[in-house]
C-alpha cells in the first residue's frame, strides 16, 4: 500500500471529517511527482560527454594539421578536384554488324568467287541484296563444290543457280552420239555416178523412189567379166 493510502486510512481511524479526507486525497493526487535523480548515472553521462568532446576536438586538430602540411604556407587548402568521368564508348548495334552480299556469299565461297558473283549480277543489271545473296549461297552449298557452281553460273550467264541445271548439262555431255556415216565403197560410188548420168540423160529426178535392190560388192568386182 502506498504512503497516501496509509495516510487516508489513518485519518479515517482518527475520525477526521470525510469531506476533509476527500479534499486531502484530491490535493495529493494533483501534486507533481518528485523526480528521483540518480546522481551516479548523471555523473557517468557527464563523463561520457566530456570524453566525446575531447575526441572530436582531437580529430579536428589532426585534420587541420594534415591540411596545413599538404598546402603551401599562407594559402588556403584546396579541395581535391573531382575525378573526371570516363567516356563510355557507344554500344554496337543489336545483333552485330549488318550482313552484306559479300559476307553472305563468303559463307560458302572464297573471296574471289564472291566478288565475281557480285560483279556478274551487276553486269546483268540484277544486283544482289544481302537477302538474295543468302538464298543464292544456300543453293551453292548444295553442290559438292560451291566454287565450281559459282563458276558455272557466271560462265553460262545465269541470273540464279539450281543444282539441277548443272546435272542436266552434265548428263547432256555424256549422252552417246550417233556413229559417223560409213564411207561408201568404190563400187557404191561408181553406181552413184552411173545413176547420176542416167538420170541426166532421161530427165529423171534423184528424188524418185527406187524400188529395186542394190548390192555393195567388194572393190573392183564391177569390172569383172
mmCIF file of C-alpha atoms in Angstrom:
data_model
loop_
_atom_site.group_PDB
_atom_site.id
_atom_site.type_symbol
_atom_site.label_atom_id
_atom_site.label_comp_id
_atom_site.label_asym_id
_atom_site.label_seq_id
_atom_site.Cartn_x
_atom_site.Cartn_y
_atom_site.Cartn_z
ATOM 1 C CA UNK A 1 0.000 0.000 0.000
ATOM 2 C CA UNK A 2 1.313 3.484 -0.881
ATOM 3 C CA UNK A 3 2.051 6.260 1.601
ATOM 4 C CA UNK A 4 -1.038 8.267 0.504
ATOM 5 C CA UNK A 5 -3.315 5.295 1.129
ATOM 6 C CA UNK A 6 -1.790 4.780 4.581
ATOM 7 C CA UNK A 7 -2.373 8.453 5.404
ATOM 8 C CA UNK A 8 -6.037 8.299 4.389
ATOM 9 C CA UNK A 9 -6.546 5.135 6.438
ATOM 10 C CA UNK A 10 -5.067 6.817 9.497
ATOM 11 C CA UNK A 11 -7.337 9.848 9.025
ATOM 12 C CA UNK A 12 -10.403 7.605 8.823
ATOM 13 C CA UNK A 13 -9.443 5.780 12.015
ATOM 14 C CA UNK A 14 -8.880 9.113 13.725
ATOM 15 C CA UNK A 15 -12.419 10.233 12.849
ATOM 16 C CA UNK A 16 -11.429 13.065 10.529
ATOM 17 C CA UNK A 17 -14.246 14.646 8.588
ATOM 18 C CA UNK A 18 -14.788 12.671 5.369
ATOM 19 C CA UNK A 19 -15.016 15.882 3.354
ATOM 20 C CA UNK A 20 -11.595 16.869 4.580
ATOM 21 C CA UNK A 21 -10.247 13.447 3.795
ATOM 22 C CA UNK A 22 -11.559 13.766 0.202
ATOM 23 C CA UNK A 23 -10.001 17.181 -0.323
ATOM 24 C CA UNK A 24 -6.718 15.930 1.046
ATOM 25 C CA UNK A 25 -6.720 12.920 -1.297
ATOM 26 C CA UNK A 26 -7.522 15.152 -4.297
ATOM 27 C CA UNK A 27 -4.738 17.557 -3.420
ATOM 28 C CA UNK A 28 -2.246 14.749 -3.061
ATOM 29 C CA UNK A 29 -3.238 13.234 -6.432
ATOM 30 C CA UNK A 30 -2.760 16.583 -8.251
ATOM 31 C CA UNK A 31 0.691 17.141 -6.822
ATOM 32 C CA UNK A 32 3.575 16.662 -9.411
ATOM 33 C CA UNK A 33 5.595 13.533 -8.781
ATOM 34 C CA UNK A 34 9.002 14.085 -7.363
ATOM 35 C CA UNK A 35 11.740 13.175 -9.790
ATOM 36 C CA UNK A 36 14.338 10.940 -8.273
ATOM 37 C CA UNK A 37 17.703 11.819 -9.713
ATOM 38 C CA UNK A 38 20.313 9.097 -9.990
ATOM 39 C CA UNK A 39 23.456 11.034 -9.202
ATOM 40 C CA UNK A 40 25.802 8.248 -10.267
ATOM 41 C CA UNK A 41 24.101 7.904 -13.652
ATOM 42 C CA UNK A 42 24.242 11.658 -14.130
ATOM 43 C CA UNK A 43 27.963 11.685 -13.392
ATOM 44 C CA UNK A 44 28.573 8.866 -15.880
ATOM 45 C CA UNK A 45 26.683 10.700 -18.610
ATOM 46 C CA UNK A 46 28.660 13.864 -17.924
ATOM 47 C CA UNK A 47 31.961 11.979 -18.195
ATOM 48 C CA UNK A 48 30.824 10.385 -21.480
ATOM 49 C CA UNK A 49 30.005 13.803 -22.892
ATOM 50 C CA UNK A 50 33.420 15.130 -21.855
ATOM 51 C CA UNK A 51 35.259 12.216 -23.457
ATOM 52 C CA UNK A 52 33.285 12.604 -26.682
ATOM 53 C CA UNK A 53 34.019 16.331 -26.772
ATOM 54 C CA UNK A 54 37.748 15.721 -26.293
ATOM 55 C CA UNK A 55 37.808 13.058 -29.026
ATOM 56 C CA UNK A 56 36.067 15.341 -31.508
ATOM 57 C CA UNK A 57 38.492 18.143 -30.699
ATOM 58 C CA UNK A 58 41.488 15.858 -31.279
ATOM 59 C CA UNK A 59 40.137 14.679 -34.645
ATOM 60 C CA UNK A 60 39.529 18.269 -35.740
ATOM 61 C CA UNK A 61 43.089 19.215 -34.797
ATOM 62 C CA UNK A 62 44.548 16.285 -36.781
ATOM 63 C CA UNK A 63 42.526 17.221 -39.862
ATOM 64 C CA UNK A 64 43.676 20.836 -39.675
ATOM 65 C CA UNK A 65 47.313 19.744 -39.355
ATOM 66 C CA UNK A 66 47.040 17.488 -42.403
ATOM 67 C CA UNK A 67 45.626 20.347 -44.451
ATOM 68 C CA UNK A 68 48.430 22.672 -43.347
ATOM 69 C CA UNK A 69 51.089 20.135 -44.349
ATOM 70 C CA UNK A 70 49.620 19.489 -47.811
ATOM 71 C CA UNK A 71 49.010 23.163 -48.664
ATOM 72 C CA UNK A 72 51.656 25.850 -49.276
ATOM 73 C CA UNK A 73 52.280 28.188 -46.383
ATOM 74 C CA UNK A 74 49.867 31.070 -46.332
ATOM 75 C CA UNK A 75 47.453 29.537 -48.842
ATOM 76 C CA UNK A 76 44.071 28.142 -48.107
ATOM 77 C CA UNK A 77 43.612 24.393 -48.522
ATOM 78 C CA UNK A 78 42.411 23.419 -51.988
ATOM 79 C CA UNK A 79 39.686 20.824 -52.113
ATOM 80 C CA UNK A 80 40.547 17.790 -54.232
ATOM 81 C CA UNK A 81 39.438 18.075 -57.841
ATOM 82 C CA UNK A 82 36.656 15.734 -58.831
ATOM 83 C CA UNK A 83 37.666 12.663 -60.797
ATOM 84 C CA UNK A 84 36.879 13.135 -64.493
ATOM 85 C CA UNK A 85 34.166 10.926 -65.839
ATOM 86 C CA UNK A 86 35.367 8.345 -68.312
ATOM 87 C CA UNK A 87 33.600 8.423 -71.640
ATOM 88 C CA UNK A 88 31.561 5.323 -72.320
ATOM 89 C CA UNK A 89 32.020 4.013 -75.870
ATOM 90 C CA UNK A 90 28.804 3.638 -77.815
ATOM 91 C CA UNK A 91 27.422 0.144 -77.763
ATOM 92 C CA UNK A 92 27.407 -1.730 -81.080
ATOM 93 C CA UNK A 93 24.057 -2.176 -82.808
ATOM 94 C CA UNK A 94 21.963 -5.040 -81.559
ATOM 95 C CA UNK A 95 22.795 -8.287 -83.292
ATOM 96 C CA UNK A 96 26.233 -7.117 -84.576
ATOM 97 C CA UNK A 97 27.029 -5.515 -87.926
ATOM 98 C CA UNK A 98 24.502 -5.761 -90.734
ATOM 99 C CA UNK A 99 25.136 -8.549 -93.271
ATOM 100 C CA UNK A 100 26.258 -7.661 -96.793
ATOM 101 C CA UNK A 101 26.021 -9.629 -100.064
ATOM 102 C CA UNK A 102 29.756 -10.325 -99.878
ATOM 103 C CA UNK A 103 29.629 -11.601 -96.293
ATOM 104 C CA UNK A 104 26.697 -13.889 -97.121
ATOM 105 C CA UNK A 105 28.447 -15.358 -100.182
ATOM 106 C CA UNK A 106 31.752 -15.801 -98.348
ATOM 107 C CA UNK A 107 29.973 -18.213 -96.014
ATOM 108 C CA UNK A 108 30.342 -20.819 -98.816
ATOM 109 C CA UNK A 109 32.621 -19.214 -101.455
ATOM 110 C CA UNK A 110 36.143 -17.885 -101.378
ATOM 111 C CA UNK A 111 36.624 -14.120 -101.561
ATOM 112 C CA UNK A 112 37.446 -14.076 -105.305
ATOM 113 C CA UNK A 113 34.357 -16.110 -106.244
ATOM 114 C CA UNK A 114 32.144 -13.947 -104.034
ATOM 115 C CA UNK A 115 33.405 -10.788 -105.761
ATOM 116 C CA UNK A 116 32.964 -12.409 -109.181
ATOM 117 C CA UNK A 117 29.339 -13.351 -108.463
ATOM 118 C CA UNK A 118 28.552 -9.826 -107.240
ATOM 119 C CA UNK A 119 30.159 -8.289 -110.359
ATOM 120 C CA UNK A 120 28.295 -10.752 -112.609
ATOM 121 C CA UNK A 121 24.944 -9.768 -111.128
ATOM 122 C CA UNK A 122 25.794 -6.092 -111.527
ATOM 123 C CA UNK A 123 26.814 -6.714 -115.138
ATOM 124 C CA UNK A 124 23.435 -8.243 -115.994
ATOM 125 C CA UNK A 125 21.756 -5.395 -114.080
ATOM 126 C CA UNK A 126 20.443 -7.642 -111.347
ATOM 127 C CA UNK A 127 22.447 -6.514 -108.305
ATOM 128 C CA UNK A 128 22.329 -8.713 -105.243
ATOM 129 C CA UNK A 129 20.819 -7.728 -101.919
ATOM 130 C CA UNK A 130 22.037 -9.301 -98.693
ATOM 131 C CA UNK A 131 18.932 -11.497 -98.522
ATOM 132 C CA UNK A 132 19.218 -12.605 -102.158
ATOM 133 C CA UNK A 133 22.900 -13.416 -101.610
ATOM 134 C CA UNK A 134 21.957 -15.540 -98.597
ATOM 135 C CA UNK A 135 19.466 -17.542 -100.683
ATOM 136 C CA UNK A 136 21.987 -17.951 -103.502
ATOM 137 C CA UNK A 137 24.665 -19.121 -101.056
ATOM 138 C CA UNK A 138 22.250 -21.760 -99.780
ATOM 139 C CA UNK A 139 21.897 -23.149 -103.319
ATOM 140 C CA UNK A 140 25.659 -23.134 -103.848
ATOM 141 C CA UNK A 141 26.018 -25.066 -100.583
ATOM 142 C CA UNK A 142 24.023 -27.970 -102.037
ATOM 143 C CA UNK A 143 26.790 -28.648 -104.566
ATOM 144 C CA UNK A 144 29.854 -30.727 -103.722
ATOM 145 C CA UNK A 145 32.000 -27.806 -104.925
ATOM 146 C CA UNK A 146 30.351 -24.447 -104.254
ATOM 147 C CA UNK A 147 33.098 -22.524 -106.069
ATOM 148 C CA UNK A 148 32.601 -24.641 -109.198
ATOM 149 C CA UNK A 149 28.873 -23.934 -109.024
ATOM 150 C CA UNK A 150 29.573 -20.191 -108.907
ATOM 151 C CA UNK A 151 31.888 -20.513 -111.920
ATOM 152 C CA UNK A 152 29.169 -22.366 -113.856
ATOM 153 C CA UNK A 153 26.622 -19.677 -113.031
ATOM 154 C CA UNK A 154 28.925 -16.943 -114.341
ATOM 155 C CA UNK A 155 30.088 -18.880 -117.414
ATOM 156 C CA UNK A 156 26.517 -19.646 -118.519
ATOM 157 C CA UNK A 157 25.219 -16.153 -117.792
ATOM 158 C CA UNK A 158 22.657 -17.415 -115.305
ATOM 159 C CA UNK A 159 20.920 -14.929 -113.047
ATOM 160 C CA UNK A 160 20.470 -17.546 -110.332
ATOM 161 C CA UNK A 161 21.520 -21.108 -109.744
ATOM 162 C CA UNK A 162 19.909 -24.507 -109.353
ATOM 163 C CA UNK A 163 21.876 -27.698 -108.863
ATOM 164 C CA UNK A 164 19.583 -29.440 -111.392
ATOM 165 C CA UNK A 165 20.888 -27.127 -114.109
ATOM 166 C CA UNK A 166 24.413 -28.446 -113.661
ATOM 167 C CA UNK A 167 23.181 -32.042 -113.509
ATOM 168 C CA UNK A 168 21.249 -31.614 -116.773
ATOM 169 C CA UNK A 169 24.242 -30.105 -118.556
ATOM 170 C CA UNK A 170 26.484 -32.881 -117.284
ATOM 171 C CA UNK A 171 24.024 -35.542 -118.469
ATOM 172 C CA UNK A 172 23.752 -33.988 -121.942
ATOM 173 C CA UNK A 173 27.534 -34.038 -122.326
ATOM 174 C CA UNK A 174 27.633 -37.756 -121.515
ATOM 175 C CA UNK A 175 24.867 -38.830 -123.928
ATOM 176 C CA UNK A 176 26.158 -41.280 -126.620
ATOM 177 C CA UNK A 177 26.484 -39.681 -130.024
ATOM 178 C CA UNK A 178 25.394 -41.322 -133.266
ATOM 179 C CA UNK A 179 28.276 -43.010 -135.090
ATOM 180 C CA UNK A 180 29.532 -41.194 -138.176
ATOM 181 C CA UNK A 181 28.240 -42.314 -141.555
ATOM 182 C CA UNK A 182 30.157 -45.205 -143.039
ATOM 183 C CA UNK A 183 32.061 -44.079 -146.141
ATOM 184 C CA UNK A 184 30.845 -45.529 -149.416
ATOM 185 C CA UNK A 185 32.839 -48.211 -151.112
ATOM 186 C CA UNK A 186 34.359 -47.651 -154.526
ATOM 187 C CA UNK A 187 31.641 -49.774 -156.130
ATOM 188 C CA UNK A 188 28.817 -47.820 -154.475
ATOM 189 C CA UNK A 189 30.397 -44.565 -155.541
ATOM 190 C CA UNK A 190 30.619 -45.932 -159.142
ATOM 191 C CA UNK A 191 26.942 -46.875 -159.057
ATOM 192 C CA UNK A 192 26.009 -43.407 -157.870
ATOM 193 C CA UNK A 193 27.986 -41.858 -160.686
ATOM 194 C CA UNK A 194 26.340 -44.120 -163.305
ATOM 195 C CA UNK A 195 22.906 -43.420 -161.878
ATOM 196 C CA UNK A 196 23.508 -39.697 -161.969
ATOM 197 C CA UNK A 197 24.481 -39.894 -165.698
ATOM 198 C CA UNK A 198 21.358 -41.928 -166.489
ATOM 199 C CA UNK A 199 19.168 -39.507 -164.566
ATOM 200 C CA UNK A 200 20.551 -36.584 -166.510
ATOM 201 C CA UNK A 201 20.001 -38.412 -169.821
ATOM 202 C CA UNK A 202 16.426 -39.463 -169.074
ATOM 203 C CA UNK A 203 15.429 -36.366 -167.107
ATOM 204 C CA UNK A 204 14.641 -38.438 -164.049
ATOM 205 C CA UNK A 205 14.854 -36.834 -160.619
ATOM 206 C CA UNK A 206 17.018 -38.416 -157.963
ATOM 207 C CA UNK A 207 14.177 -37.872 -155.517
ATOM 208 C CA UNK A 208 12.062 -40.519 -157.252
ATOM 209 C CA UNK A 209 11.698 -43.593 -155.106
ATOM 210 C CA UNK A 210 13.885 -46.519 -156.135
ATOM 211 C CA UNK A 211 12.181 -49.852 -155.550
ATOM 212 C CA UNK A 212 14.950 -52.128 -156.737
ATOM 213 C CA UNK A 213 17.662 -53.849 -154.749
ATOM 214 C CA UNK A 214 21.263 -52.766 -154.640
ATOM 215 C CA UNK A 215 24.288 -54.705 -153.531
ATOM 216 C CA UNK A 216 27.545 -53.331 -152.326
ATOM 217 C CA UNK A 217 30.163 -55.547 -153.917
ATOM 218 C CA UNK A 218 33.764 -55.594 -152.995
ATOM 219 C CA UNK A 219 36.283 -53.323 -154.661
ATOM 220 C CA UNK A 220 36.897 -53.902 -158.401
ATOM 221 C CA UNK A 221 34.089 -56.508 -158.625
ATOM 222 C CA UNK A 222 32.130 -54.350 -161.023
ATOM 223 C CA UNK A 223 34.949 -54.651 -163.572
ATOM 224 C CA UNK A 224 34.842 -58.426 -163.720
ATOM 225 C CA UNK A 225 33.869 -60.214 -166.957
#
